[in-house]
Coordinates of C-alpha atoms in Angstrom, one line a residue:
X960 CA -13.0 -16.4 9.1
X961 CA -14.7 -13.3 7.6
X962 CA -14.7 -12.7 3.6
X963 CA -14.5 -9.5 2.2
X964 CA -14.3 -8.5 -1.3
X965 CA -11.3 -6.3 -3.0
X966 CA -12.6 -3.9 -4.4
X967 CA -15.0 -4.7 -7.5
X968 CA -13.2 -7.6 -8.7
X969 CA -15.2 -10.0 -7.2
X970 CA -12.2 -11.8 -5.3
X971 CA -13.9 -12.3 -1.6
X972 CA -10.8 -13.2 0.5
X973 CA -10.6 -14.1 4.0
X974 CA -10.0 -11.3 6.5
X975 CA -6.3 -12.4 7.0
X976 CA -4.0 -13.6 4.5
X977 CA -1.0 -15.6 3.6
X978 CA 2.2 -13.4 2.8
X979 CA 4.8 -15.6 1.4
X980 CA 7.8 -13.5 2.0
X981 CA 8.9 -15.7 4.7
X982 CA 9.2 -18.7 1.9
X983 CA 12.0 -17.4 0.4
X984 CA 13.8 -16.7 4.1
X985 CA 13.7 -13.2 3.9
X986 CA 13.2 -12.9 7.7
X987 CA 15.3 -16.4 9.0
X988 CA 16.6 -19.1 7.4
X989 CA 13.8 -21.5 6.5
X990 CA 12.8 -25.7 6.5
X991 CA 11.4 -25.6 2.9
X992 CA 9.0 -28.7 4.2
X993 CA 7.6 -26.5 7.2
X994 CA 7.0 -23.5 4.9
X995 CA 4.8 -26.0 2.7
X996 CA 3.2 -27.0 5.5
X997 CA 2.5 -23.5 6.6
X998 CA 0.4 -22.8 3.2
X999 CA -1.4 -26.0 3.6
X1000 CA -2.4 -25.2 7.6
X1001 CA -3.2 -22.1 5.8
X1002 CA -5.7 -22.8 3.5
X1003 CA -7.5 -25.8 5.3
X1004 CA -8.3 -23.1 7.7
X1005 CA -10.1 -20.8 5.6
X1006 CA -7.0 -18.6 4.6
X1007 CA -8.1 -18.0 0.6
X1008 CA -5.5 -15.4 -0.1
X1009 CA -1.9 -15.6 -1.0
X1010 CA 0.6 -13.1 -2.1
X1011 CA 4.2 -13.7 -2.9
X1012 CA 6.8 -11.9 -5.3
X1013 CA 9.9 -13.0 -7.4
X1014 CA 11.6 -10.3 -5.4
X1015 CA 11.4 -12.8 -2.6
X1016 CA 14.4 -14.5 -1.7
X1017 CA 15.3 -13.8 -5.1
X1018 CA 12.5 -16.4 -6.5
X1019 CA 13.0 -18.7 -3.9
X1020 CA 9.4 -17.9 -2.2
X1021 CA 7.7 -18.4 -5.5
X1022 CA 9.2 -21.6 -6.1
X1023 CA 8.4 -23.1 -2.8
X1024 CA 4.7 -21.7 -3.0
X1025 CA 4.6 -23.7 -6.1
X1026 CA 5.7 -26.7 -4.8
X1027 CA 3.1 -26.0 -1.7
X1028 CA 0.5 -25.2 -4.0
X1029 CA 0.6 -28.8 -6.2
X1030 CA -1.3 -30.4 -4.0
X1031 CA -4.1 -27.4 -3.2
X1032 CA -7.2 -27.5 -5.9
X1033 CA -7.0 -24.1 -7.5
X1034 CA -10.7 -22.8 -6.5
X1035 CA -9.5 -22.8 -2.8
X1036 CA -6.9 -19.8 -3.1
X1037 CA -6.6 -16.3 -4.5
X1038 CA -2.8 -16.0 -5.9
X1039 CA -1.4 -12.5 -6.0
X1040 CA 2.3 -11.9 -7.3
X1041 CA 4.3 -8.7 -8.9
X1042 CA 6.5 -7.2 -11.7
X1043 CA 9.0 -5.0 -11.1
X1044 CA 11.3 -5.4 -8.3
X1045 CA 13.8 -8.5 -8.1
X1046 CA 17.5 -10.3 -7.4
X1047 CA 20.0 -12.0 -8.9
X1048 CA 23.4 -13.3 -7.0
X1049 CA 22.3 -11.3 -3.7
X1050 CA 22.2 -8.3 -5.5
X1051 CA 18.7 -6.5 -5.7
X1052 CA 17.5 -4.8 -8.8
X1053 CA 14.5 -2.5 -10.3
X1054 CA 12.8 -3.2 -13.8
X1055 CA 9.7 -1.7 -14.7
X1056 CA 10.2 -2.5 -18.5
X1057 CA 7.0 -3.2 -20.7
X1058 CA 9.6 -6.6 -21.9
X1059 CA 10.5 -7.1 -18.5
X1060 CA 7.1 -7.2 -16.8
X1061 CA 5.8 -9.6 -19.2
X1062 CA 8.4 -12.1 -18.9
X1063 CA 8.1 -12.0 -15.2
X1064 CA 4.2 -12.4 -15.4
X1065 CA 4.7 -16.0 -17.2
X1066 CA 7.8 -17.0 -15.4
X1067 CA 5.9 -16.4 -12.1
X1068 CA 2.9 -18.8 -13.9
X1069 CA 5.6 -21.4 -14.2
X1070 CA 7.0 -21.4 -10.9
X1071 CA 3.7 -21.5 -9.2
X1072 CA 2.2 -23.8 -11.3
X1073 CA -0.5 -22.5 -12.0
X1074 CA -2.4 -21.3 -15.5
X1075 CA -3.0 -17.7 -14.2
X1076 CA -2.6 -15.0 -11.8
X1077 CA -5.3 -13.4 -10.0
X1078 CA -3.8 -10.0 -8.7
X1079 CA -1.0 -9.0 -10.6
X1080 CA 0.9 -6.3 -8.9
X1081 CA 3.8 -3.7 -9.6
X1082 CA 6.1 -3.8 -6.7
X1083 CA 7.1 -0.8 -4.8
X1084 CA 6.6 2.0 -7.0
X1085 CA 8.6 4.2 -4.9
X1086 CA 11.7 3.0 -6.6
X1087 CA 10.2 3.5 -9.8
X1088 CA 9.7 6.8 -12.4
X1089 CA 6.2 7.0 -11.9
X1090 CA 5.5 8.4 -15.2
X1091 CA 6.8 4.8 -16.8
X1092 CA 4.8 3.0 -13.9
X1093 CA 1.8 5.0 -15.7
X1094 CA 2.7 5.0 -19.6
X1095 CA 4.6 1.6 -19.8
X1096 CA 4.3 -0.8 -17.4
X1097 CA 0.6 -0.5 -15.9
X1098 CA -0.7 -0.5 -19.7
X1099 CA 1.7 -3.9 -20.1
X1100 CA -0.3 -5.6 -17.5
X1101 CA -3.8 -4.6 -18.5
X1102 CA -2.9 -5.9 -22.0
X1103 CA -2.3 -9.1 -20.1
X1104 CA -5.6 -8.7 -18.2
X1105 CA -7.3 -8.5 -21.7
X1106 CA -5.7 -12.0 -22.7
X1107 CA -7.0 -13.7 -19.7
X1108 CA -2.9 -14.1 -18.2
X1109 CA -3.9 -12.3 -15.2
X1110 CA -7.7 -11.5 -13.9
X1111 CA -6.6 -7.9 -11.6
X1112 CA -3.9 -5.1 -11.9
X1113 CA -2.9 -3.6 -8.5
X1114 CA -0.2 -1.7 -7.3
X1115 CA 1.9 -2.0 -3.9
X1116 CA 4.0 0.7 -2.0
X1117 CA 5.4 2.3 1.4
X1118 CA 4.4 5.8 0.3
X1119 CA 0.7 6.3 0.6
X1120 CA 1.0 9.5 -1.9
X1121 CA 2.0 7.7 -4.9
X1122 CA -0.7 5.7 -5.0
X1123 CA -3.0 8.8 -5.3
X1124 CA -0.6 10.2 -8.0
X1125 CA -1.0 6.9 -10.1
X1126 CA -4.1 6.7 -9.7
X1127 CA -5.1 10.1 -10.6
X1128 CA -2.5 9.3 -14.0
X1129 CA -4.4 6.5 -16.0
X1130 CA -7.6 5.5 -17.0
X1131 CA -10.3 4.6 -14.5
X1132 CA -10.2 0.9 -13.8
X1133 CA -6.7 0.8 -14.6
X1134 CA -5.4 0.1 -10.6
X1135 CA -8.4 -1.9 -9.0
X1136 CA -6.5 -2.6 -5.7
X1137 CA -3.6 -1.1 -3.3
X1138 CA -1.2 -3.4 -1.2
X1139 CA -0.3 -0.6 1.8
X1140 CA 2.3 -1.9 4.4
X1141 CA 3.1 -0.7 8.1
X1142 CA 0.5 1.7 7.3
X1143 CA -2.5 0.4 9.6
X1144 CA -1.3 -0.9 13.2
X1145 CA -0.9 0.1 16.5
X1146 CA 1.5 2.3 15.7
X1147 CA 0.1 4.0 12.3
X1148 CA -2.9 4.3 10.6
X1149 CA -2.0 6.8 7.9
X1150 CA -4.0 4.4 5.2
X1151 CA -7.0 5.7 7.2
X1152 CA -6.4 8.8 5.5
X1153 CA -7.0 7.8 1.8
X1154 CA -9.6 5.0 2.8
X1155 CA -12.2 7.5 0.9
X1156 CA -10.3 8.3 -1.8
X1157 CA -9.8 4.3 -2.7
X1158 CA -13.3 3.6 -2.1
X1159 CA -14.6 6.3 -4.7
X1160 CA -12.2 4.9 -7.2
X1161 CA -13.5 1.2 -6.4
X1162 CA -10.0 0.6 -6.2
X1163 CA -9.8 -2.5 -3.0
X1164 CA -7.2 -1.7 0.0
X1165 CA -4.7 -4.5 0.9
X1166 CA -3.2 -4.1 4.3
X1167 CA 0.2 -5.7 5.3
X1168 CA 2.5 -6.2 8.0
X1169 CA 0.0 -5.7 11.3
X1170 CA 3.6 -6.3 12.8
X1171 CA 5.1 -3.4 11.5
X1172 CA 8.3 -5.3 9.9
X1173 CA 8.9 -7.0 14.0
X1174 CA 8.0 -3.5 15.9
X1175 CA 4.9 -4.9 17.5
X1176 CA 6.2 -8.1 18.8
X1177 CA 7.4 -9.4 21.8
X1178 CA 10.6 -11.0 20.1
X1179 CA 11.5 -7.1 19.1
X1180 CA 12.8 -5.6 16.2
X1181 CA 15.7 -7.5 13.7
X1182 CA 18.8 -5.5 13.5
X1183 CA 17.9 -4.5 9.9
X1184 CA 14.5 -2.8 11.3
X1185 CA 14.6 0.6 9.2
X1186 CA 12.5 2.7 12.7
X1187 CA 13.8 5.8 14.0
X1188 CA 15.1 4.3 17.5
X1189 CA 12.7 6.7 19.5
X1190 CA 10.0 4.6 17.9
X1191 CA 11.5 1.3 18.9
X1192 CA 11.6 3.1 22.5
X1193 CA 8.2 3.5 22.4
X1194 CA 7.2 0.1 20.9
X1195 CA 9.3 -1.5 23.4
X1196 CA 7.2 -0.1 26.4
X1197 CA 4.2 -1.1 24.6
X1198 CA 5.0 -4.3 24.9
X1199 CA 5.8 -4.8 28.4
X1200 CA 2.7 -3.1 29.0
X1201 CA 0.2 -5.2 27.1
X1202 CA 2.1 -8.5 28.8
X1203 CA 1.4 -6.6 32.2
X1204 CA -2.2 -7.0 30.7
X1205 CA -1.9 -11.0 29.9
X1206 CA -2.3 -9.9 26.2
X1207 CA 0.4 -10.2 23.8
X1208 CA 1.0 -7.5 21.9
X1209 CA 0.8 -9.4 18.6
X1210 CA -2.9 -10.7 19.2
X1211 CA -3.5 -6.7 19.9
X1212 CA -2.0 -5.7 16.9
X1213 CA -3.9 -8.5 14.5
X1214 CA -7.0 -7.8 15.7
X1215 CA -7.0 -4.2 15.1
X1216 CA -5.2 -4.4 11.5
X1217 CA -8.2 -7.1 10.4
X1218 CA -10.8 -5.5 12.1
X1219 CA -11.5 -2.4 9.7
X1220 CA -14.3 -3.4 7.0
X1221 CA -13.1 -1.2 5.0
X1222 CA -10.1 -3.2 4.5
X1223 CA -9.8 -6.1 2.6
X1224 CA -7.5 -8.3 3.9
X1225 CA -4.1 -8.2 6.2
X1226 CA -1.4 -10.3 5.0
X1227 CA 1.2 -12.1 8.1
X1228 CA 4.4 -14.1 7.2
X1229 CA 5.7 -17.5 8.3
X1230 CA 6.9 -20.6 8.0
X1231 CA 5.9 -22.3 11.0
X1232 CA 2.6 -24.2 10.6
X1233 CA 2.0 -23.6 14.6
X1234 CA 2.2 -19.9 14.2
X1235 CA -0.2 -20.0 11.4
X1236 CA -3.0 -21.2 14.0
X1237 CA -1.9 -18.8 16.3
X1238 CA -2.5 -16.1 14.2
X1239 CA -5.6 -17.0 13.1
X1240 CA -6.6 -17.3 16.5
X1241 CA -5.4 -13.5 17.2
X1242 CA -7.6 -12.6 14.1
X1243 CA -10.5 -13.9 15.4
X1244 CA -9.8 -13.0 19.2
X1245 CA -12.3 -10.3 20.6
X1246 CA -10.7 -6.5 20.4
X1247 CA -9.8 -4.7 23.4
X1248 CA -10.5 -1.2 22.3
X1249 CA -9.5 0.0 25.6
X1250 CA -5.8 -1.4 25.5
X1251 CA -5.5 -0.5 21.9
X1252 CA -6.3 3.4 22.9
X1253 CA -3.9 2.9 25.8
X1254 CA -1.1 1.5 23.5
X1255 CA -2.1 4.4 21.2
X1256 CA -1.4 6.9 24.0
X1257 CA 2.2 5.2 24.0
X1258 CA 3.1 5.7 20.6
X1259 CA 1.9 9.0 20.6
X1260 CA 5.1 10.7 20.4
X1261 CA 6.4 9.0 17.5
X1262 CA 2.6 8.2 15.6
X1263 CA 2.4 7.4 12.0
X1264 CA 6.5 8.2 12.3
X1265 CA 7.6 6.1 9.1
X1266 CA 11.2 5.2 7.6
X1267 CA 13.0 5.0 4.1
X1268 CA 11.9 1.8 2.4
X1269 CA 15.3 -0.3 1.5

């Protein structure tokens, strides 16, 4: 496993990381015991990184990462949460409140069990008014930096433009990371673009989804998949032609998201202890730069084509 560090905050996480959306059964229903066991196969095989939210099954993922993560010693992980998007009775809401934000920070604590948060993020700030994302609830969670509650302040979204915009809106060392999804795979490498920007803000780049939400797998997209159907097309004929190649098409697409330096780390999502090793395994697989410019060639038509986040 390969350790890079996030930025400047002296968090050096492994390569690929543990997203715990899956925990709360965002994707498929979910055996709470296998999800445990997925976190454990995670971390006894270097996997230091693990980022949940109480927007996650509506604080179901939270609460079985904390039952998961009694029986870990706290040096072995990194835990990364957020503030600002959540559910209540299968309804979704947004709440970027200075109040709100600071009770979710500690309830978070409690349902993980543990004393404090490493990365602290603010959850899809395409949803939000980025002017209180900038005045209220970014200056809410350094205040909790500066008591020790949390040890980094990032940011995550689907836009790659906001981040710039919030960025360019607060004090320096305000953001010290980004968590960018579907933005750096097979099929779209937009992030690329503000890679220097980032770097000469020493703000850290977090990269998630290598799947693209279910585009870049063999088991093909969920009906709830958000991609213009001409890029579902194309992802489809990627497929068949890396299997034509004996190379699954989600080992291709790991080992390109994990192998930019630049990047931090990748997060992937399950529950299934097996599928943990297995993707591990991708990460560390030797890249075929060939078949990645060849699947490249496929998308071509519908490259860095995006969607509405939902």
């Amino acid at each position: 496993m390969e350790y890079r560090e996030i930025g400047k905050t002296g968090m050096k996480v492994s390569n690929l990381s543990f997203g715990a959306s899956s925990l709360g059964g965002v994707f498929r229903s979910l055996k709470e015991e296998n999800g445990i066991k997925a976190v454990h196969t995670a971390v006894e095989n270097g996997i230091n990184f693990i980022d949940v939210s109480p927007y996650y099954g509506h604080l179901k993922a939270e609460t079985v990462l904390g039952k998961a993560l009694k029986n870990i010693d706290r040096s072995r992980y990194y835990i990364s949460t957020k503030v600002g998007r959540y559910g209540k009775d299968g309804v979704n809401y947004w709440d970027y409140s200075r109040k709100k934000a600071k009770e979710s920070v500690y309830e978070s604590i409690e349902r993980l069990n543990v004393d404090y948060v490493d990365l602290i993020n603010i959850h899809d700030i395409e949803f939000a008014d980025l002017e209180q994302i900038c005045n209220e609830t970014l200056p809410t969670l350094v205040d909790l930096r500066n008591e020790g509650v949390v040890k980094h302040v990032g940011i995550t979204n689907l836009n790659l433009r906001h981040f710039k915009y919030v960025v360019d809106h607060v004090p320096t060392g305000t953001v010290e990371s980004i968590l960018s999804f579907c933005h750096y795979t097979l099929n779209d490498d937009a992030l690329s673009d503000y890679m220097d920007y980032f770097e000469s803000k020493n703000i850290g780049i977090i990269n998630a989804s290598p799947y693209s939400m279910g585009l870049l797998t063999e088991r093909g997209v969920p009906d709830w998949h958000p991609a213009p159907e001409a890029l579902k097309r194309l992802a489809r004929k990627a497929v068949e032609v890396c299997k034509s190649k004996g190379i699954p098409i989600e080992q291709l697409a790991v080992a390109f998201s994990v192998s930019n330096p630049r990047i931090a780390t990748t997060l992937f999502s399950t529950t299934n202890p097996e599928n943990v090793l297995k993707t591990i395994r991708y990460a560390e697989s030797p890249i075929n730069r060939e078949l990645i410019k060849e699947i490249q060639k496929i998308f071509e038509p519908g490259y860095r084509d995006t969607w509405v986040n939902s």
